[in-house]
Amino acid sequence: MSEWKEYKLGEIAEILDFKRKPLSSIERAARKGKYPYYGASDIIDYLDDYIFEGEHVLISEDGENLRSRQTPIAFLADGQFWVNNHAHIVKSDYIHNRLICYYFANLDLNPYITGAVQPKLSQDSLNRIPIYLPESMVEREKIVSILSSLDDKIDLLNRENVTLEAMAEALFRQWFIEEAKEDWDVKPLSSYGKIVCGKTPPKNESRYFGGDIPFIKIPDMHGKTFIFESEDSLTREGQNFQKEKTLPPFSIIVSCIATVGLVALNAKEAQTNQQINSIIPYREEDRYFLYLQLKNMYEELNAMASGGTATLNLNTKNFSNISIACPNEDTCHSFHRLVEPLFEKIYCNQKQMITLAKQRNMLLPKLMSNEITI
């Protein structure tokens, strides 16, 4: 095993001092294209041009995420892309770029952040950040290999889930849009199940929070089919305070205020806040039909929520009255049998992704601090 040594990031990587003019939403709309436009934590748009090429590490330059870490501080961008002025661009020929990302995932940034109101990580501070690494390139590559194998498996499962859900959506469009029957009855959403509007227990009652009951809010819904975990949670006492708001597993939850039209299913018993309306289907065979129907109504849901106000709001009454064309019972049964295996596979993949992420998160600090030798 080789010795470990402390380096400064500026000694082993180049932080590109490239003055980038941020593009407004209007400018981005006029320049729509195929090249990713990155912000401080991920892709925020696609443009018709690029200014960087190859693999680089992007590190958040400012924003509350530097402290909250809702999304990764450092992540890879590869290929041809554009970056706005909220991310540092880092490239190294001395160490694997992924190793920089893994190191930042385990790093306390507070000593290097300035700004009380708007947290900022300056280029000077970034250059001075110490990185503790094995001197042996072989050992560095072993660390990257172990952690990236887990990340690659997670990415593979995630891409498989995207494909599976796209298959289910294609089947839905074929069965219920392209081959829809004119004689199907149109019924309100409330005829398919019990409608529940979420609610937040009193925040001054600390005993209501921090348990094992997921308390789902809109940020927990992004990119999820099934929601297994949430940032906030309720105790059993908090759940019982508003027992009527409890959702059994596989209820269909829909964001209805501010960000409207996200649709997901809770993987286990949960509650939501008041920005979410949910439906608990009366019949099992309607579950995935309703899920896909509501996903397919994204633009319609947003139109219903506009109401001439600045903040979108699809209230519970209007949500309950959403018109749904009702196919016959045999059609619903047949469709459910067809798509249920797809959703079961998505569910299993998501469970596996959570397990792999926990393994990676457990290994990462131990490998990056030389607590575990390889």
Coordinates of N, CA and C in Angstrom, one line a residue, residues 2-3 54 165 176 206 228 302 338 359:
S2 N 0.6 2.2 -0.8 CA 1.4 3.4 -1.0 C 1.0 4.4 0.1
E3 N 1.8 5.4 0.3 CA 1.6 6.5 1.2 C 0.5 7.4 0.6
G54 N -15.3 17.4 -24.3 CA -14.5 16.4 -23.5 C -15.1 16.3 -22.1
E165 N -40.8 2.6 -18.5 CA -41.9 3.5 -18.4 C -42.3 4.1 -19.8
F176 N -55.6 3.9 -25.3 CA -56.6 4.9 -24.8 C -56.6 6.2 -25.5
S206 N -42.4 19.2 17.5 CA -41.2 18.4 17.1 C -41.5 16.9 17.2
F228 N -39.8 5.9 -2.4 CA -39.5 5.1 -1.3 C -39.1 5.9 -0.1
N302 N -51.7 21.8 -16.1 CA -51.2 23.1 -16.0 C -52.1 24.2 -16.4
L338 N -51.2 -6.2 -18.8 CA -50.1 -6.0 -19.7 C -49.0 -5.1 -19.2
Q359 N -24.7 1.4 -0.3 CA -23.4 0.8 -0.3 C -22.3 1.7 -0.7

